[in-house]
Coordinates of C-alpha atoms and ligand atoms in Angstrom, one line a residue:
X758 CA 92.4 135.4 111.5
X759 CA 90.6 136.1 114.7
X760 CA 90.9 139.1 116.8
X761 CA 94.6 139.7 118.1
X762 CA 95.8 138.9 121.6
X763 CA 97.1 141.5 124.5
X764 CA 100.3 139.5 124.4
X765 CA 102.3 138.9 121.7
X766 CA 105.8 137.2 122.7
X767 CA 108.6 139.2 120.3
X768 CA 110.4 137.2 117.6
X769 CA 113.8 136.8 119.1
X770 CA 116.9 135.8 116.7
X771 CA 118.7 133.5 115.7
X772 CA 116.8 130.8 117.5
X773 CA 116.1 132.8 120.7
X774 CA 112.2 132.6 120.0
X775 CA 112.3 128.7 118.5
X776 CA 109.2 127.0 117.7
X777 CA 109.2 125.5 121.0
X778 CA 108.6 128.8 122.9
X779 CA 106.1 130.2 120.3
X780 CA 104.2 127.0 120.2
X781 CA 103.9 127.1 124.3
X782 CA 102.8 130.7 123.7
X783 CA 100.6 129.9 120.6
X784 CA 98.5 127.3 122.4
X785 CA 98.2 130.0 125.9
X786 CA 96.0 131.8 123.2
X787 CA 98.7 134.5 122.9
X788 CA 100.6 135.6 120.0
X789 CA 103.8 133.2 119.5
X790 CA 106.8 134.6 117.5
X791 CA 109.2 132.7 115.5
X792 CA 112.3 134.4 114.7
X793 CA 112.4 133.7 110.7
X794 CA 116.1 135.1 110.8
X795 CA 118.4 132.9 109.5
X796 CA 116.4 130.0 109.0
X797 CA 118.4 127.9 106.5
X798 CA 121.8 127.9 109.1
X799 CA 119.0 126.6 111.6
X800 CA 118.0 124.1 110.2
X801 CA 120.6 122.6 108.4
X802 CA 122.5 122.6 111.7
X803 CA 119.9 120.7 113.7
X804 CA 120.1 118.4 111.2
X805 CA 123.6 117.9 111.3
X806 CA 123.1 117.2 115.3
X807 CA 120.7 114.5 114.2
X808 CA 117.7 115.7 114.7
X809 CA 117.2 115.0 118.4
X810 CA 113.6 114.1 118.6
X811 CA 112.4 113.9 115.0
X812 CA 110.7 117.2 114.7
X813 CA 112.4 118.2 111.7
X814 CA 111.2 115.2 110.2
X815 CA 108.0 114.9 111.0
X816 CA 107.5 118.8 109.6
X817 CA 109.3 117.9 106.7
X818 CA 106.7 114.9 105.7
X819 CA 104.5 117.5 105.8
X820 CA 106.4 119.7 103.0
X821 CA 103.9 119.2 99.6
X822 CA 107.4 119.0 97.4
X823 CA 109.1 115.7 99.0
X824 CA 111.7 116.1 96.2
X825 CA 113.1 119.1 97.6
X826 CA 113.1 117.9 101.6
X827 CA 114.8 114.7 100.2
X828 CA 117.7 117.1 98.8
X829 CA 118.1 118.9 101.6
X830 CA 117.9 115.4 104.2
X831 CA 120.4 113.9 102.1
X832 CA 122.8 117.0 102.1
X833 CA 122.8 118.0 105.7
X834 CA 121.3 114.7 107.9
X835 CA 123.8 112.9 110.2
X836 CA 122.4 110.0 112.0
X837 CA 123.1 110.4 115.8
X838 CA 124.8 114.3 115.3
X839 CA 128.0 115.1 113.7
X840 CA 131.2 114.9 116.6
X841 CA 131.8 117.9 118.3
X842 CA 135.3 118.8 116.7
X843 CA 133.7 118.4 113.3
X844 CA 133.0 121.7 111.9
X845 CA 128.8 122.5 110.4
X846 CA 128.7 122.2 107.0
X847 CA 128.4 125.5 105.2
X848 CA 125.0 127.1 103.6
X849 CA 124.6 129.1 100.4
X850 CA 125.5 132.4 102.0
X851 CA 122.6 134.9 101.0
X852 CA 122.6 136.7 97.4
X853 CA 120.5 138.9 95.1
X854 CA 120.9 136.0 92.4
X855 CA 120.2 132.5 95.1
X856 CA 121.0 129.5 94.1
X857 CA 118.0 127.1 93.3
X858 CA 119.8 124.5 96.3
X859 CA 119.2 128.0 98.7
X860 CA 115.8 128.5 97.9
X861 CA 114.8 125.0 98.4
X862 CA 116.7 125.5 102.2
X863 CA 114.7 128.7 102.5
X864 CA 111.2 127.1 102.0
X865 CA 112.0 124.4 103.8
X866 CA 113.3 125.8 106.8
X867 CA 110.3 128.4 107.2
X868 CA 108.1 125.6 106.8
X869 CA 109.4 123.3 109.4
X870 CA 109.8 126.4 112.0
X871 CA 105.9 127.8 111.2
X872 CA 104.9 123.9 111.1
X873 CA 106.2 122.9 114.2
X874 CA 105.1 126.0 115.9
X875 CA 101.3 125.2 114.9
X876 CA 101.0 121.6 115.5
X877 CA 98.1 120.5 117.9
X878 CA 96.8 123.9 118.4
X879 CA 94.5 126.7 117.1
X880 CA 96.5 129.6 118.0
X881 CA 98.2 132.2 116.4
X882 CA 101.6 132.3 115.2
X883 CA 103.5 134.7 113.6
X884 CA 107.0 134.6 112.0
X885 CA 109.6 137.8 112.3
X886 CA 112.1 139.2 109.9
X887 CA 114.6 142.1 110.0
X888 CA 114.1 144.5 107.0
X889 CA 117.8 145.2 107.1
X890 CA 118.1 141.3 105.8
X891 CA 116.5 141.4 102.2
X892 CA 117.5 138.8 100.3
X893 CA 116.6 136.0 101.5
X894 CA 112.9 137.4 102.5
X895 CA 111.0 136.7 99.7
X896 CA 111.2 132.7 99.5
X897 CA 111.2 132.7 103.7
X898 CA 107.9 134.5 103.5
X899 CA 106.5 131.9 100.9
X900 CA 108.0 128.7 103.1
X901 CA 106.3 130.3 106.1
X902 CA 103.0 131.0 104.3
X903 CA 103.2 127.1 103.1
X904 CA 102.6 126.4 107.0
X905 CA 99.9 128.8 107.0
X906 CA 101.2 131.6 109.3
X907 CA 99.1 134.0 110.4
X908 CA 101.2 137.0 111.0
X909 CA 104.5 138.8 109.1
X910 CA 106.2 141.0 111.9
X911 CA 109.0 142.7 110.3
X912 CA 111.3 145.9 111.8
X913 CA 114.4 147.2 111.3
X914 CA 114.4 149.4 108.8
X915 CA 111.1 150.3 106.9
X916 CA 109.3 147.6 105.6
X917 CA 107.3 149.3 103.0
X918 CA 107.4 146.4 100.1
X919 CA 106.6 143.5 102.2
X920 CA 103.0 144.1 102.3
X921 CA 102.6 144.3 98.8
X922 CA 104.5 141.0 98.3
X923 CA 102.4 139.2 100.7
X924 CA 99.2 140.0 98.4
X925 CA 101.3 138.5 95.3
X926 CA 102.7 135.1 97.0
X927 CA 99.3 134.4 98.7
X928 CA 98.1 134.7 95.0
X929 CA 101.3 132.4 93.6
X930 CA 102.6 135.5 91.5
X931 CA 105.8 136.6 91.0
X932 CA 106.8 139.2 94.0
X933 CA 109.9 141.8 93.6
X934 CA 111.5 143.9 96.0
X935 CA 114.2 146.9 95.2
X936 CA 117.7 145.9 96.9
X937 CA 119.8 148.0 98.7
X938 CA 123.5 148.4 96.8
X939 CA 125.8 150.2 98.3
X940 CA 127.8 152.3 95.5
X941 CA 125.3 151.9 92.7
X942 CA 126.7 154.9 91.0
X943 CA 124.9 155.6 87.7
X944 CA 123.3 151.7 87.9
X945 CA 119.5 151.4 88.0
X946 CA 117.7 150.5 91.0
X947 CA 118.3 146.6 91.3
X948 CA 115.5 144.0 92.6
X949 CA 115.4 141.0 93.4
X950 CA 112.3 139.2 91.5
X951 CA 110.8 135.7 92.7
X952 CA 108.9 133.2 91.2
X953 CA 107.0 131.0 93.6
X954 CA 106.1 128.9 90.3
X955 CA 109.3 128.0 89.1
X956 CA 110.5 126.3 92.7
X957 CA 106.7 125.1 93.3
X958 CA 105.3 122.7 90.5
X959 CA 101.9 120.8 89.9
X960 CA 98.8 121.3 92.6
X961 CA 99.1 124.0 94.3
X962 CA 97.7 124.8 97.7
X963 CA 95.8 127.6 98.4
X964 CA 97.4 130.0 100.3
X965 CA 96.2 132.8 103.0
X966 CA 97.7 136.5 103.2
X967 CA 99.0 136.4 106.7
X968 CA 98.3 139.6 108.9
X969 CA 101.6 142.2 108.4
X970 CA 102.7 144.4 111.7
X971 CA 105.5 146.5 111.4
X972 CA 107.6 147.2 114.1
X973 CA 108.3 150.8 114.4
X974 CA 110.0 153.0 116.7
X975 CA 108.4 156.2 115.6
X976 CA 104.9 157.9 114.9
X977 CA 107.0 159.3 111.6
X978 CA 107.6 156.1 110.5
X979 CA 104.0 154.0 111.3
X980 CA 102.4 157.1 109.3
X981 CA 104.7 156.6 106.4
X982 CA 104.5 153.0 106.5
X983 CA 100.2 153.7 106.6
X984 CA 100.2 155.8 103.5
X985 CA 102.9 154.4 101.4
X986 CA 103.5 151.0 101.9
X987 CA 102.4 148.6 98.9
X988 CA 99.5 146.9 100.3
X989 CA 98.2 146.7 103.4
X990 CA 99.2 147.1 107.4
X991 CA 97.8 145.6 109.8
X992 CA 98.8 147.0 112.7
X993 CA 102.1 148.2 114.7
X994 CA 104.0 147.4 117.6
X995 CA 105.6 150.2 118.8
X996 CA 109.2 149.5 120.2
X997 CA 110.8 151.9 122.7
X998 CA 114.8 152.4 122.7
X999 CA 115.4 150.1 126.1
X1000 CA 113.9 147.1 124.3
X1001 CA 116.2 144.1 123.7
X1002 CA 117.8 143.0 120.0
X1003 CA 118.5 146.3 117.9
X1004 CA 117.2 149.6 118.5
X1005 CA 116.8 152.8 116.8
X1006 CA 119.4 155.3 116.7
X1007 CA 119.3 158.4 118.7
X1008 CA 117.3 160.7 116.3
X1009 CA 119.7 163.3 117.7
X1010 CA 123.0 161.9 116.4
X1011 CA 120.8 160.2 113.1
X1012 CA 122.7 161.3 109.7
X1013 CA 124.6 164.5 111.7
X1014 CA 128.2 164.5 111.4
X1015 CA 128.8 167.2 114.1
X1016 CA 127.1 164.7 117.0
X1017 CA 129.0 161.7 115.7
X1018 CA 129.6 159.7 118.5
X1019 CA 127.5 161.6 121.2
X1020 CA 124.8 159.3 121.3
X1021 CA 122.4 159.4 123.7
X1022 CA 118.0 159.0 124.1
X1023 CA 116.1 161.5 124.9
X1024 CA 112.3 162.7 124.9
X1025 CA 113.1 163.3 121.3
X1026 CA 113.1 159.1 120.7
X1027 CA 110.2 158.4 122.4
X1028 CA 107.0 157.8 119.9
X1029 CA 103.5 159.8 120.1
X1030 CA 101.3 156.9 121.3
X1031 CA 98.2 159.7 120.9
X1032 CA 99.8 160.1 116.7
X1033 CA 99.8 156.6 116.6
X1034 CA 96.6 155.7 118.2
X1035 CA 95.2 158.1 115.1
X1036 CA 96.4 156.3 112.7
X1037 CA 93.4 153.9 113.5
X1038 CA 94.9 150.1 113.7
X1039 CA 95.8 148.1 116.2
X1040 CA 99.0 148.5 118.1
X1041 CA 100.9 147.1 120.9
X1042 CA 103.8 148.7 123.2
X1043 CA 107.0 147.1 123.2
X1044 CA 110.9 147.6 125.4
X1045 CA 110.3 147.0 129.3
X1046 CA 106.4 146.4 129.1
X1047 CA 106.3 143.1 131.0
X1048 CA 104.7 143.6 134.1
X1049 CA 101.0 143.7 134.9
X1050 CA 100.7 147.2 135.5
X1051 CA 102.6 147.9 132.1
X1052 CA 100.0 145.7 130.3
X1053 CA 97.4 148.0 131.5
X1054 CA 99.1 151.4 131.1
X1055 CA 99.3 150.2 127.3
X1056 CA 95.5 149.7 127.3
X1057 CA 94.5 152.4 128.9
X1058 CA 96.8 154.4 125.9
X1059 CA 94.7 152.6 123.3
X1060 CA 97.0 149.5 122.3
X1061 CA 95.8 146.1 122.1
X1062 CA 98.6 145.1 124.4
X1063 CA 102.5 144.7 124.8
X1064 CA 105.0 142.7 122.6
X1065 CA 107.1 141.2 125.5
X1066 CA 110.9 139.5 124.5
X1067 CA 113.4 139.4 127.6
X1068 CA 111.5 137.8 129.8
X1069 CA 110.8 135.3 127.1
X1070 CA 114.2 135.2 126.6
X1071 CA 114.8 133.9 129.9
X1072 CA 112.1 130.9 130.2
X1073 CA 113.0 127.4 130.1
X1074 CA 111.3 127.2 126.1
X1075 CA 113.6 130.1 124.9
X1076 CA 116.4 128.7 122.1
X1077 CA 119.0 130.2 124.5
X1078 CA 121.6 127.8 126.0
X1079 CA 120.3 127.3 129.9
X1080 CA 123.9 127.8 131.2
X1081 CA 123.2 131.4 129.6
X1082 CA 120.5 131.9 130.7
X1083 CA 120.7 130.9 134.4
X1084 CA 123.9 133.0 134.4
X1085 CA 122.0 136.2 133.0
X1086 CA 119.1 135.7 136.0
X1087 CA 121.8 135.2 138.5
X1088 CA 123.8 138.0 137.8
X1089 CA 120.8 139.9 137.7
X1090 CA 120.0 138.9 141.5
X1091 CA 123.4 139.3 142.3
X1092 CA 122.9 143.4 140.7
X1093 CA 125.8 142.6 138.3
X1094 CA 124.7 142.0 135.2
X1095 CA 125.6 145.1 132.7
X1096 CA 123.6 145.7 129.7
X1097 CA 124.4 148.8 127.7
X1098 CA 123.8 150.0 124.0
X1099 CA 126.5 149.4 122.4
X1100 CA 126.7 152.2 119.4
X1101 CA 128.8 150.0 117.3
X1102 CA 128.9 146.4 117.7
X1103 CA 126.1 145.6 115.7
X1104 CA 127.0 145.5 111.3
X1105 CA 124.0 146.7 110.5
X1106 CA 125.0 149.9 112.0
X1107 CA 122.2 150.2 114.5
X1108 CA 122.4 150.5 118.2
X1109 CA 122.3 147.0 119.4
X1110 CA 122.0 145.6 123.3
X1111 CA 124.4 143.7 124.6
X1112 CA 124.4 141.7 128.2
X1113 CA 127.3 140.6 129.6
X1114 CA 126.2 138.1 132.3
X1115 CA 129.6 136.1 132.5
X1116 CA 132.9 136.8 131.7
X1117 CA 133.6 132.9 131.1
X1118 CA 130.3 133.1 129.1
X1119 CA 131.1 136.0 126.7
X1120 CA 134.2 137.7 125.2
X1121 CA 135.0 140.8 126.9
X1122 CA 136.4 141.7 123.4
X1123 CA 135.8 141.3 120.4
X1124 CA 137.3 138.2 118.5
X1125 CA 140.6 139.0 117.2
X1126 CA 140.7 139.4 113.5
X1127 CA 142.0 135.7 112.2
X1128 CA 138.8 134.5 113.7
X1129 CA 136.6 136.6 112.0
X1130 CA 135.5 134.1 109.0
X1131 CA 132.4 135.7 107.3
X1132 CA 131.2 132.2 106.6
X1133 CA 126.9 132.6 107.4
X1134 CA 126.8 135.8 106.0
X1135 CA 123.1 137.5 106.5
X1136 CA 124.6 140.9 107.4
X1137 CA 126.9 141.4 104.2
X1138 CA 125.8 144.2 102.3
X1139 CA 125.7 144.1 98.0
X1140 CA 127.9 146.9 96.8
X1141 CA 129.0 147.1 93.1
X1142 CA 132.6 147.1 92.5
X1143 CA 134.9 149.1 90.3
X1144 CA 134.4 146.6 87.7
X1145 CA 130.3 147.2 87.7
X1146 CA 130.1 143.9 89.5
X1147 CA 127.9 142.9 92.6
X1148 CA 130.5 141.6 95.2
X1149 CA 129.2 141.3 98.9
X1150 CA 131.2 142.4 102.1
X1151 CA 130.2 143.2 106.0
X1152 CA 131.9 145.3 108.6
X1153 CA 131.9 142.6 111.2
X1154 CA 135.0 141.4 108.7
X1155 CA 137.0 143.9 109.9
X1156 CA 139.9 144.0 107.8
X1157 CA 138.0 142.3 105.0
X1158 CA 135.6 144.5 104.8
X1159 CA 138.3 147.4 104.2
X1160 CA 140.1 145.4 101.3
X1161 CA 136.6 145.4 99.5
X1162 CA 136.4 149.1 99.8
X1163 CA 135.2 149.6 102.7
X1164 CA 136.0 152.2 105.1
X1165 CA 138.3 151.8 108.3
X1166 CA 136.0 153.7 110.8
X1167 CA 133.2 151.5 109.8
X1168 CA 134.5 148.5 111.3
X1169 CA 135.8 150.0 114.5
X1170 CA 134.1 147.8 117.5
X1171 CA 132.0 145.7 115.4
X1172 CA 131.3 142.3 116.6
X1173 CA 130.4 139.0 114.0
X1174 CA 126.5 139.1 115.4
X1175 CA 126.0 136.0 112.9
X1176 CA 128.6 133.8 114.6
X1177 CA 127.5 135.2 118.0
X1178 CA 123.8 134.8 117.9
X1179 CA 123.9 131.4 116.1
X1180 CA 126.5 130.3 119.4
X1181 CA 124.2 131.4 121.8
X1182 CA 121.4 128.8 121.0
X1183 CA 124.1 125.9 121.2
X1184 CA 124.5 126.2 117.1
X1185 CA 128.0 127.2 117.4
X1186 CA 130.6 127.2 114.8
X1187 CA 133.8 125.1 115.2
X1188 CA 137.1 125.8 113.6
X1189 CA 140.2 124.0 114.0
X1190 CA 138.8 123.6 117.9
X1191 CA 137.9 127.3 118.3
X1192 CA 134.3 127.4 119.5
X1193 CA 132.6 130.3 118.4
X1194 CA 131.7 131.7 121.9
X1195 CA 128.6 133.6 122.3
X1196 CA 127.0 137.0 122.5
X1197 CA 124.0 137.5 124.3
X1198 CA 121.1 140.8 123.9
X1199 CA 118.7 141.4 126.6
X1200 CA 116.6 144.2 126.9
X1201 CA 117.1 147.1 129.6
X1202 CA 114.5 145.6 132.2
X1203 CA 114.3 142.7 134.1
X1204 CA 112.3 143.7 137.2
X1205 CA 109.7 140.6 136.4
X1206 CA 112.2 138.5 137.3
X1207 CA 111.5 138.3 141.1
X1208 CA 108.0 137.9 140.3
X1209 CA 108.2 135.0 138.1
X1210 CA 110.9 132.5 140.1
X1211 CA 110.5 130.5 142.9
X1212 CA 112.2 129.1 145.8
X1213 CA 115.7 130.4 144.6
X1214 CA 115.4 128.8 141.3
X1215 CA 116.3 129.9 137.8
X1216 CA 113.6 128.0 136.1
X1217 CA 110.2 129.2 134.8
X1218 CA 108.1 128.8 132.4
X1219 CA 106.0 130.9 129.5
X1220 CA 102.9 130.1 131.1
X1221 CA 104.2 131.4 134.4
X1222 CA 105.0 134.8 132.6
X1223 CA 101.7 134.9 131.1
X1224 CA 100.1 133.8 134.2
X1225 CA 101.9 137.1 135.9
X1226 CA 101.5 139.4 133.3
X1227 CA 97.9 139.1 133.0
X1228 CA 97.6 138.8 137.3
Ligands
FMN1098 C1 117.3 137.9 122.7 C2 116.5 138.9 121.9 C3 116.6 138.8 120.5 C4 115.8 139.7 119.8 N1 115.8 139.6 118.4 C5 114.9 140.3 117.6 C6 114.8 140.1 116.2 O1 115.5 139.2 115.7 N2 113.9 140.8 115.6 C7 113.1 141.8 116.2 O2 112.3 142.4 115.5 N3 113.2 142.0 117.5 C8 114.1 141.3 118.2 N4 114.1 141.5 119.6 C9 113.2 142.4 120.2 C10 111.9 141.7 120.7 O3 111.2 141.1 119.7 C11 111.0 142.6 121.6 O4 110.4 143.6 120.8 C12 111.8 143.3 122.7 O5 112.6 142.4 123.3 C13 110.8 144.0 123.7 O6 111.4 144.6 124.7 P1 111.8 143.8 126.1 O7 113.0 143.0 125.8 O8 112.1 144.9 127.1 O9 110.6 143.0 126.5 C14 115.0 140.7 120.4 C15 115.0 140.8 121.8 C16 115.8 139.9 122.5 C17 115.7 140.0 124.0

């Protein structure tokens, strides 16, 4: 690939940074994002909208396995969109042991959102996973690869066997990767072991090894990552704790019973550019670096540039609903719109930002337990039972989460983030006419915000922020 851009436009899930907004960034000669998150859901819902448009379509001829698109058309695909009482169809929830249907979805849905992101350009476009959600990685990063993306970003958590897996798929062998299991006990490490060959037959195309960037919120971290990850790193972006999405925790309160619950940032959490800058590969700055004058003050620290998400959030190609999103801005004019880190809402059990624009918009509360159905499933964790069985279960499901052994205080204040996210890209979930209502993340600064409207209006574009982050 080419030499990287100042810009790159952070992957934003579930849908937040669509192909639509990465393709619009892609084609500015900037970095466009795709969130990879959740992929299958994605796709299988648009599908059951009917495909407004026929984009999925047109990506899907392009699949090299029609077989396997023809499955998945015939499964989801309603002509003219399902009604709007009807509930989505379900997806094979994620697993260590997937189903052959829910690899087929996996490929196929990376495809089409890489795909569609890189038609009628030469840009670059990359493709971003959380390292928290493992099992459905390894077949996401092939489908991807299949569209030829050009970069991997992938935080949350320490992505140290991604790069190594990158090297094996691009060469169409087998990858593996160790799983996390809660409760292992005196079990073995478990992996999960994929075979691009056994889901991929007859001529097979030849495949580039996309450029990896792990997002990192530590020096400690980017130097581990540089010495011990399985094959190579290609650079960093370096995310500070007032970014949007999750953040790190408070190094402070990390792993230390006695400051439970006193969380706070201080100097502590904020990285060593200068340690980073040693480590010799490109990096960018990321969390409340989209202004001009930001841009530069990462240069002139040694990155390439900024990763930017909220304010690509908030343009007119963002996934997220325009009611949202014209809510969020006006609130923000209006100085009431409250974004705070919320210590527990998140399942994965890091700090997580959440925006409350509108009251109307977004439940002060969390859903009451009844509503909680854990039914898309990307944050349940495997944990081995009693029996020496893998059974799967989340804290977002509250009090089902407790009757699989899990403990009370974990669940206090989460939120179901699946349901949430997925709702707040007009994807949704109905259930006997409950509308899954949405939850919406935003980083802790919008100050561009006045630079990049005009003449009272809620509407602008990507190009508009580019155009006023590189003034
Ligand atoms: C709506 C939204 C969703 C996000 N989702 C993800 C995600 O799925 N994965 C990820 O690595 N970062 C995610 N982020 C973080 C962004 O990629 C980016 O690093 C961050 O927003 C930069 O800080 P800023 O919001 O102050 O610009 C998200 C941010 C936002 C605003």
């Amino acid at each position: 690939m080419g030499t990287f851009a100042d810009i790159i436009q952070g992957g934003m899930g579930v849908a937040v940074s669509n192909w639509k907004l990465a393709k619009e960034v892609a084609s500015k000669g900037k970095i466009g994002v795709v969130s990879g998150t959740a992929l299958d859901s994605v796709l299988a819902r648009r599908l059951q909208l009917g495909d407004p448009g026929g984009h999925i379509r047109r990506a899907m001829a392009d699949f090299p396995w029609p077989d396997m698109v023809k499955r998945i058309w015939d499964r989801y695909f309603v002509a003219d969109g399902k009604s709007p009482e009807e509930p989505f169809k379900p997806v094979p929830l994620p697993s260590l042991t997937p189903r052959k249907s829910a690899i087929e979805l996996l490929l196929v849905a990376n495809f089409v959102e890489v795909f569609l992101a890189k038609e009628g350009h030469e840009g670059t476009v990359g493709i971003n996973y959380l390292e928290k959600i493992q099992m459905p990685t390894l077949p996401s990063l092939l489908g991807a690869m299949l569209a030829g993306v050009n970069v991997v970003l992938m935080g949350a958590g320490i992505p140290q066997a991604i790069p190594g897996a990158l090297d094996q798929l691009a060469a169409w062998d087998p990858a593996e990767i160790k799983m996390q299991v809660e409760e292992q006990g005196t079990h073995g490490p478990t992996t999960q072991r994929f075979d691009p060959r056994e889901y991929c037959q007859g001529d097979l195309p030849l495949l580039s090894r996309p450029a990896f960037l792990a997002i990192v919120s530590s020096d400690i971290v980017a130097k581990t990552l540089s010495r011990k990850a399985t094959g190579a790193v290609d650079g960093f972006v370096v995310e500070y704790h007032t970014a949007g999405g999750h953040n790190a925790p408070p190094r402070r309160s990390r792993g230390d019973s006695a400051n439970a619950g006193n969380h706070t940032y201080g100097e502590i959490d904020l990285p060593d550019i200068a340690r980073i800058r040693d480590l010799g590969k490109p990096f960018w700055l990321a969390g409340g670096f989209a202004s001009p004058e930001a841009l530069k003050e990462a240069q002139s620290l040694g990155a390439m540039g900024v990763q930017v998400g909220t304010a690509f959030a908030l343009c007119e190609e963002s996934g997220i609903l325009p009611e949202i999103r014209y809510e969020t801005i006006r609130h923000y004019l209006a100085g009431d719109l409250e974004i705070r880190t919320d210590f527990a809402a998140s399942p994965t059990g890091y700090p997580f930002k959440v925006a409350t624009p509108a009251p109307h918009l977004v439940p002060v509360a969390p859903l009451p337990e009844p509503c909680r159905v854990c039914d898309l499933g990307y944050l349940r964790r495997p944990y081995r039972t009693d029996a020496g069985a893998i059974a799967y279960r989340c804290p977002g499901e509250l009090g089902g989460f407790v009757k699989k052994g899990g403990t009370v205080a974990e669940t206090v204040g989460k939120q179901c983030l699946c349901n949430g996210l997925m709702a707040s890209v007009g994807l949704a979930q109905i259930r006997d006419g409950i509308l899954e209502a949405p939850l919406l993340t935003m980083g802790e600064d919008l100050s561009f915000l006045p630079h990049v409207l005009k003449d009272g209006s809620p509407v602008y574009h990507a190009g508009d922020l580019i155009d006023y982050l590189e003034s």
